[in-house]
Short mmCIF file of C-alpha atoms in Angstrom, two decimals:
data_model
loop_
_atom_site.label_atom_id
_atom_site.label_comp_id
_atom_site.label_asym_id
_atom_site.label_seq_id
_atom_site.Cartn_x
_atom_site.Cartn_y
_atom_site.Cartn_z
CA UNK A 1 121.39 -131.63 237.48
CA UNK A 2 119.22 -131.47 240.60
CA UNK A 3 116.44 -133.38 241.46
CA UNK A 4 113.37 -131.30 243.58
CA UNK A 5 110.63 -132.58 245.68
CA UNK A 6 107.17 -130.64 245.19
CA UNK A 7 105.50 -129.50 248.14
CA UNK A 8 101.61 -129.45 247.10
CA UNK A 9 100.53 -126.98 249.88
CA UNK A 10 96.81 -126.91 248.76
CA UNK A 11 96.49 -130.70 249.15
CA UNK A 12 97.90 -131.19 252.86
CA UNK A 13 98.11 -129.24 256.10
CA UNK A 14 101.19 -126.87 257.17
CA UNK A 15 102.35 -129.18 259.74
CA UNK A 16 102.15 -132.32 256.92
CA UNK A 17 104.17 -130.02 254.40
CA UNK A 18 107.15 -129.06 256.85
CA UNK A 19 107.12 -133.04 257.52
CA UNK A 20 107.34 -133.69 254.01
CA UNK A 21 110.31 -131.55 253.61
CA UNK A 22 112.34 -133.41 256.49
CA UNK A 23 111.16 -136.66 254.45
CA UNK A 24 112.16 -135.31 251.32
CA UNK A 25 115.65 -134.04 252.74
CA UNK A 26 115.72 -138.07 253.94
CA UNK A 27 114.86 -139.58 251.27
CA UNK A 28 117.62 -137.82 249.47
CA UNK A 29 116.11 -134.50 247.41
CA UNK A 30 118.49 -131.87 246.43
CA UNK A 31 115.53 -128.93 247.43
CA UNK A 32 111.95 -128.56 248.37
CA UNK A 33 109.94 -126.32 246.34
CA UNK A 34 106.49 -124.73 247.46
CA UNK A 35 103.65 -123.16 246.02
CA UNK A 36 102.55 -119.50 247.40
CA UNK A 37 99.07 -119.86 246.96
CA UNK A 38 95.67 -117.92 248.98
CA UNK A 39 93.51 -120.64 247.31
CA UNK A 40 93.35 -124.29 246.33
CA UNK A 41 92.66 -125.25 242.89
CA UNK A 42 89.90 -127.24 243.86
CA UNK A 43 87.67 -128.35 246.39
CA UNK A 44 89.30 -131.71 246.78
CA UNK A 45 92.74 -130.07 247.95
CA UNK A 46 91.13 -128.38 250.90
CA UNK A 47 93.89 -126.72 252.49
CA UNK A 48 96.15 -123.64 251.63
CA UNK A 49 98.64 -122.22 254.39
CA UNK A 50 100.98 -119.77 254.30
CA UNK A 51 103.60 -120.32 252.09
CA UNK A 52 106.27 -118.05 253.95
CA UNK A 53 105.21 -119.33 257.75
CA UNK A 54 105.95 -123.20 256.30
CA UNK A 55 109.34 -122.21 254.60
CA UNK A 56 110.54 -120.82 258.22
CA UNK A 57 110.12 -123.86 259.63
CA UNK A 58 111.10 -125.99 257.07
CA UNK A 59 114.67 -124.07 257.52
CA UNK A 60 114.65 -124.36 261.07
CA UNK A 61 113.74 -127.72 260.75
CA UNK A 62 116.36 -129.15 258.08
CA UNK A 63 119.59 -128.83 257.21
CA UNK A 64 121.37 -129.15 253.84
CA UNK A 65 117.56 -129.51 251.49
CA UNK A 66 117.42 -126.82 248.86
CA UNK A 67 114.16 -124.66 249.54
CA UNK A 68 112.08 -122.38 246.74
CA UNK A 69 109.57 -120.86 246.52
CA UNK A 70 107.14 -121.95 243.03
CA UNK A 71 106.45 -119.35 242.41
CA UNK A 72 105.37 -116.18 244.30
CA UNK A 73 103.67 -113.33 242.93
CA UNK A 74 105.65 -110.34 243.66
CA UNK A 75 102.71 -107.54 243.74
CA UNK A 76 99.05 -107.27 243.84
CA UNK A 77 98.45 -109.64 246.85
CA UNK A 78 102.12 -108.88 247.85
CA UNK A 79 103.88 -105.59 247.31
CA UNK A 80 107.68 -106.52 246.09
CA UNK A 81 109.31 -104.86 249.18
CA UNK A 82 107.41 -107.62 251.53
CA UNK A 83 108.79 -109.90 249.20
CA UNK A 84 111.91 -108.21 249.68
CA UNK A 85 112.40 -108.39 253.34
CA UNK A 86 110.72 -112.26 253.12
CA UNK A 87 113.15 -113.20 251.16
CA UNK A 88 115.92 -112.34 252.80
CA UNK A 89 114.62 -113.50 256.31
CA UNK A 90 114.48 -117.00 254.53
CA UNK A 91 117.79 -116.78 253.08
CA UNK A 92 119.18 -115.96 256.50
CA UNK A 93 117.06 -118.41 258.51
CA UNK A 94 118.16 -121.78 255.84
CA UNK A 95 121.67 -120.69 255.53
CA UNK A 96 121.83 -119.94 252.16
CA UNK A 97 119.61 -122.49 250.80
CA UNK A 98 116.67 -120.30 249.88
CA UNK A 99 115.96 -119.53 246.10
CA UNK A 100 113.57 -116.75 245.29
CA UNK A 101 110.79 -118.52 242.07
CA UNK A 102 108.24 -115.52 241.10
CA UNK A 103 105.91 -115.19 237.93
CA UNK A 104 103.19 -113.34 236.91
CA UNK A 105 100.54 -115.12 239.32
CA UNK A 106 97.22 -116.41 239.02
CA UNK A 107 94.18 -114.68 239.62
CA UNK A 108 92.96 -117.36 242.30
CA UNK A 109 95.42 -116.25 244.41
CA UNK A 110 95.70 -112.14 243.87
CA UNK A 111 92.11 -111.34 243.30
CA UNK A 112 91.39 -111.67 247.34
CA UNK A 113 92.37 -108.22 247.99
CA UNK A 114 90.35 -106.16 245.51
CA UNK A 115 92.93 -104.71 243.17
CA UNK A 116 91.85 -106.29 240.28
CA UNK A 117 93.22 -108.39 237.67
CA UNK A 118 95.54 -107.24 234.80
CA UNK A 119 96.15 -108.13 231.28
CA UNK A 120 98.95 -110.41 231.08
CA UNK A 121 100.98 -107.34 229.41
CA UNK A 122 100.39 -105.46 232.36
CA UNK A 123 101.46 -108.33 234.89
CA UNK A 124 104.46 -108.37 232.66
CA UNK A 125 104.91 -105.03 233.10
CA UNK A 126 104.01 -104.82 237.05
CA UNK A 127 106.63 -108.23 237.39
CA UNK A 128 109.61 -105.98 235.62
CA UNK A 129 108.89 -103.15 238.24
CA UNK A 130 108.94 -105.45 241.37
CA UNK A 131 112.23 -107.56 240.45
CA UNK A 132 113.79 -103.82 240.08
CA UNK A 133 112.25 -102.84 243.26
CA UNK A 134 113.62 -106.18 244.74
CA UNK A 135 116.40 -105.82 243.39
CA UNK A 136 117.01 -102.15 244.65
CA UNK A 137 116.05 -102.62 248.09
CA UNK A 138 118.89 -105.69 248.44
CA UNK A 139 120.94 -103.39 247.33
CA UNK A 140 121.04 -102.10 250.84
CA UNK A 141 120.24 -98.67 252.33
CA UNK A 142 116.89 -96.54 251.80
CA UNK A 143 115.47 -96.53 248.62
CA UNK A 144 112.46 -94.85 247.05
CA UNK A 145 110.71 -96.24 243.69
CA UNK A 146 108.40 -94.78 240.92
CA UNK A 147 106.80 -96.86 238.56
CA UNK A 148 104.56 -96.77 236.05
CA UNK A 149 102.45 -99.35 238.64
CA UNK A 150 104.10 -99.83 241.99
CA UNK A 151 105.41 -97.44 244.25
CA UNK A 152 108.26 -97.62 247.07
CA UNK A 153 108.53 -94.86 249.60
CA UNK A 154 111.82 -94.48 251.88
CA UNK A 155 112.35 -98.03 252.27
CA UNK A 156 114.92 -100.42 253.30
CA UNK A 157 115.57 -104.55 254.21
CA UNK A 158 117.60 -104.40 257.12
CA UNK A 159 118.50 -107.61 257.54
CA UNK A 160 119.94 -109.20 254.17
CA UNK A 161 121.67 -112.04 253.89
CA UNK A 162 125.37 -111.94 253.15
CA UNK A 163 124.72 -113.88 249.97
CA UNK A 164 121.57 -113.09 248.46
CA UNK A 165 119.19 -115.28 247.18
CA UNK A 166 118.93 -116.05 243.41
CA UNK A 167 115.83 -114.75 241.79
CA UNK A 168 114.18 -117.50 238.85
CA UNK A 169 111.37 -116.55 236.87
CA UNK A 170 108.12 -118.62 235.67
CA UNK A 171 107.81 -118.61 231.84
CA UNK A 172 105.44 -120.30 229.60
CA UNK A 173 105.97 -118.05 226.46
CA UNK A 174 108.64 -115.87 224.73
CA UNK A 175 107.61 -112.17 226.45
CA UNK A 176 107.82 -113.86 229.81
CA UNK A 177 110.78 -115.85 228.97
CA UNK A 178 113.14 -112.42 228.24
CA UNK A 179 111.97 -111.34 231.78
CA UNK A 180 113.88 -114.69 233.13
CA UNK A 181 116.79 -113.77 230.80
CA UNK A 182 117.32 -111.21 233.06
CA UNK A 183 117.57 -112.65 236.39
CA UNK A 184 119.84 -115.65 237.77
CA UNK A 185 117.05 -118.75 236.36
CA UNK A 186 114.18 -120.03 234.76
CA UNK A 187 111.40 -121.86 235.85
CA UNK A 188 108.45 -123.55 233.24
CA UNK A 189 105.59 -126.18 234.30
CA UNK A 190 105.58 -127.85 230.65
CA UNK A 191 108.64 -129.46 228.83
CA UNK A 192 108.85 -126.15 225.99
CA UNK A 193 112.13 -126.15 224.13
CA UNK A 194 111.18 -123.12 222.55
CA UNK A 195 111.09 -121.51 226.41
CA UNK A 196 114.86 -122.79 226.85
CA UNK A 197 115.80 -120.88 223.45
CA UNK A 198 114.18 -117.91 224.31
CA UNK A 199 115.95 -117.86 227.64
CA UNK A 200 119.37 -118.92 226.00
CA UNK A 201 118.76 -116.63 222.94
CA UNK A 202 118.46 -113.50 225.35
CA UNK A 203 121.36 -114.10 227.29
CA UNK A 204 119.43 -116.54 230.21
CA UNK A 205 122.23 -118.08 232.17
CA UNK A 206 121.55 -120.48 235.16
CA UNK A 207 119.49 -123.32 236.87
CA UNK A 208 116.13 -124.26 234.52
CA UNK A 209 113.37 -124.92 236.88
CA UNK A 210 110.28 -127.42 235.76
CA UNK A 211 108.00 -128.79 237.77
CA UNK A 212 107.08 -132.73 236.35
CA UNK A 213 103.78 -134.44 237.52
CA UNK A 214 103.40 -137.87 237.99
CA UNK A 215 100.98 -140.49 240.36
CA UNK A 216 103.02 -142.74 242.31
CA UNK A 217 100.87 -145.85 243.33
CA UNK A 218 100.99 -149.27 243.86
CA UNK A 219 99.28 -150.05 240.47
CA UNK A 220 98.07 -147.73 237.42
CA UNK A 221 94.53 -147.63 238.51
CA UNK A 222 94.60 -145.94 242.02
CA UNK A 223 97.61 -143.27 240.77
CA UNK A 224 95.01 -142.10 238.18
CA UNK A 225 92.12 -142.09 240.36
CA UNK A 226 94.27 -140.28 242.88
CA UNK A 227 96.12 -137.79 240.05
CA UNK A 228 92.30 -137.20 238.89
CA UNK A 229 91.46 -135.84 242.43
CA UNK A 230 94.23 -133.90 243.08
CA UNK A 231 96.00 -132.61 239.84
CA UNK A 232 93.17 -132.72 237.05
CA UNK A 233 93.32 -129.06 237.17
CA UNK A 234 96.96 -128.93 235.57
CA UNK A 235 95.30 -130.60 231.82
CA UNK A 236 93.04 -126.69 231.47
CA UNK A 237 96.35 -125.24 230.93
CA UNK A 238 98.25 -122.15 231.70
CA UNK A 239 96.15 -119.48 230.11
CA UNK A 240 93.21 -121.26 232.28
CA UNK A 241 95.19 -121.53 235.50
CA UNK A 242 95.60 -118.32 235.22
CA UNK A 243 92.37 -116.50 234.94
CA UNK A 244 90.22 -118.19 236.77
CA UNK A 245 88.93 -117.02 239.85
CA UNK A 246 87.88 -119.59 242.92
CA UNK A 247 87.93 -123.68 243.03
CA UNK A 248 84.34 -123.64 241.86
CA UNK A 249 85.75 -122.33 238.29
CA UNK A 250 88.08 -125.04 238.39
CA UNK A 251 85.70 -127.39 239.40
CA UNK A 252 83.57 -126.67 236.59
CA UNK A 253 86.40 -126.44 234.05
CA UNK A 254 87.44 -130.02 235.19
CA UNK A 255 84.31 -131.79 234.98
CA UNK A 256 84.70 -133.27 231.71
CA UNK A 257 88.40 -134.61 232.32
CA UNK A 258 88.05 -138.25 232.76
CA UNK A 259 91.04 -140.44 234.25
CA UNK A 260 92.00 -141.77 230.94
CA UNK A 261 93.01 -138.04 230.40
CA UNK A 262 94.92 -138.47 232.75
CA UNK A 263 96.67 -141.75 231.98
CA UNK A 264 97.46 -140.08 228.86
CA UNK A 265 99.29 -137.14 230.58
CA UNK A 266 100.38 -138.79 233.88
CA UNK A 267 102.56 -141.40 234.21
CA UNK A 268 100.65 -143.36 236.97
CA UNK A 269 101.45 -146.76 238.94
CA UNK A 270 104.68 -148.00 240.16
CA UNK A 271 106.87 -148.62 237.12
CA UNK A 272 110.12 -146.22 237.35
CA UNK A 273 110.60 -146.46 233.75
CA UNK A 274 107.31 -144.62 232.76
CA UNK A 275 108.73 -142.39 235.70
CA UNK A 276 111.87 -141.49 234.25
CA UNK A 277 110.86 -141.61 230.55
CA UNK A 278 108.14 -138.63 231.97
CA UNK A 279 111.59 -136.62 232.98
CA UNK A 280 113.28 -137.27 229.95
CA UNK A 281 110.75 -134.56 228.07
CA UNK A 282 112.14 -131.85 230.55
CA UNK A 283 115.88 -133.01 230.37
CA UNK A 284 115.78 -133.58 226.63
CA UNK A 285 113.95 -130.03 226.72
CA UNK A 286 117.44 -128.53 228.38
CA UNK A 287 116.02 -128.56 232.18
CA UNK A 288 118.44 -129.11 234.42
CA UNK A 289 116.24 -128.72 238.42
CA UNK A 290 113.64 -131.24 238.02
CA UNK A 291 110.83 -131.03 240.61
CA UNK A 292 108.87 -134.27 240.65
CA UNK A 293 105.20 -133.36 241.81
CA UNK A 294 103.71 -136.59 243.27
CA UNK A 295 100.07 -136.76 243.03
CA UNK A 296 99.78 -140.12 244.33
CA UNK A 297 98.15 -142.20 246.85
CA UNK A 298 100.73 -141.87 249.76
CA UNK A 299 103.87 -138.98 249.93
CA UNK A 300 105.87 -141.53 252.56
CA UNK A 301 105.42 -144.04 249.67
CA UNK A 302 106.41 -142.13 247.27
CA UNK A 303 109.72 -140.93 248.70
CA UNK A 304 110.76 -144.51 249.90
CA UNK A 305 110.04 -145.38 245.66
CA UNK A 306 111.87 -142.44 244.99
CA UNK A 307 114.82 -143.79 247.57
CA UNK A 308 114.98 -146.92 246.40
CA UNK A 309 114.05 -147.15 242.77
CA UNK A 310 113.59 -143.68 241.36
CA UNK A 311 116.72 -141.48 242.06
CA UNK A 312 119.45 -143.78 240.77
CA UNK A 313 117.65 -144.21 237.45
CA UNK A 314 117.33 -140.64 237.51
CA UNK A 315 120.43 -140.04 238.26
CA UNK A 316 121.38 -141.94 235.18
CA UNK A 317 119.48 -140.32 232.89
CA UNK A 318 121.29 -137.21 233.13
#
């Protein structure tokens, strides 16, 4: 089992993230994972860099952290073979340390360029084309592609790594679950058995991604005042997430959650039992890469807690 540290890039500046990483790798992390995101989720986060810019540096800048991206949409905003060639460049640049996390996406992020926004059967579909276009172009050499929706015309990645990258896949449901069976992992933001199966049942093999929130503060109150700022968003739930357009959407889909809602979700404050007991859904679930997403009052805080008190109970809760 690994334990990941969540890099939140909509809540701080590049700079602060690519610290954050070096702190994680510090405090002891086994990787660094990073959202790929054009917008915040809400007003409050104020800040959104480039997900691919931060991970260069972050390799440059570390040495033996795990990086990953969580997750990248692999067409609309993107077309696969940038993802492609990205990719790779990271791989190369860390050492080896890069994995590749894509889903389906969110329309807050791939609405900006004017292509629309699919059913979730045709993201499906369009997410099947680009990890075969991926796939192809890693293959080495020039390649041309046909889809039903993407294209690839006389292409090729010259620089690929000389071990490539493994490719996880977001899931929250059974279609999208068979599309991680098919690749090297899965990756899920909510502690769904029935995801595992799926993944298991179609012949899924490798690391099983989840991403676990939690408020790390010096007492109960100020982690759920500070988890109500920053992650109140995550209680509207996937099928939410993923339609709506801008932070103002979000904003008014949030303004009813209260931070009792998010006592009830989070565990908030300082204790590393509620902590670890939060982790135990996702182990007990059959994850085995948990990525603790702090949305407390101070990240230098948290990763001294995490240091100190929270990895060796972790650790023996495995």
């Amino acid at each position: 089992m690994k334990i990941g540290y969540k890099l939140f890039a909509e809540a701080y500046d590049p700079k602060e993230i690519v610290r954050q990483a070096q702190k994680a790798e510090d405090a002891g992390f086994d990787f660094v994972e990073i959202s790929d995101h054009y917008h915040p989720w809400l007003y409050s986060h104020g800040h959104s860099g480039f997900a691919w810019s931060m991970l260069a540096a972050i390799a440059a800048r570390t040495s033996t952290i795990g990086l990953a991206t969580g997750v990248t949409c692999p067409f609309i905003r993107y077309h696969p073979a940038i993802i492609a060639q990205a990719a790779a460049t990271t791989a190369i640049l860390s050492d080896g340390r890069f994995t590749l996390g894509l889903g389906s996406g969110e329309r807050l992020n791939e609405h900006v360029v004017g292509g629309g926004w699919p059913s979730v059967t045709v993201r499906h579909e369009m997410l099947r084309e680009a990890l075969e276009i991926i796939r192809l172009l890693w293959s080495g050499g020039y390649h041309s592609y046909e889809g039903k929706h993407l294209d690839l015309e006389d292409a090729r990645v010259f620089d690929l790594p000389d071990e490539l990258p493994p490719i996880i896949v977001a899931a929250s449901g059974d279609r999208s679950a068979k599309i991680a069976a098919t690749q090297d992992g899965l990756f899920a933001t909510e502690p769904s058995r029935e995801v595992v199966q799926t993944f298991e049942n179609h012949n899924g093999s490798g690391p099983r991604y989840c991403e676990i929130p939690l408020a790390y503060a010096k007492d109960e109150q100020s982690g759920a005042a500070c988890a109500h700022n920053l992650m109140r968003f995550g209680l509207t739930g996937w099928k939410v997430q993923a339609e709506l357009p801008n932070p103002i959407n979000f904003e008014a889909a949030t303004a009813l959650v209260t931070e009792d809602d998010i006592r009830k979700n989070f565990p908030c404050g300082p204790d590393p039992d509620r902590h670890v007991e939060a982790a135990r859904l996702y182990i007990d679930a059959g994850y085995d890469h948990l990525t603790l997403m702090n949305a407390g009052t101070s990240p230098d805080a948290f990763f001294d807690f995490y240091a100190t008190e929270l990895a060796g109970r972790l650790i023996g809760s495995r």
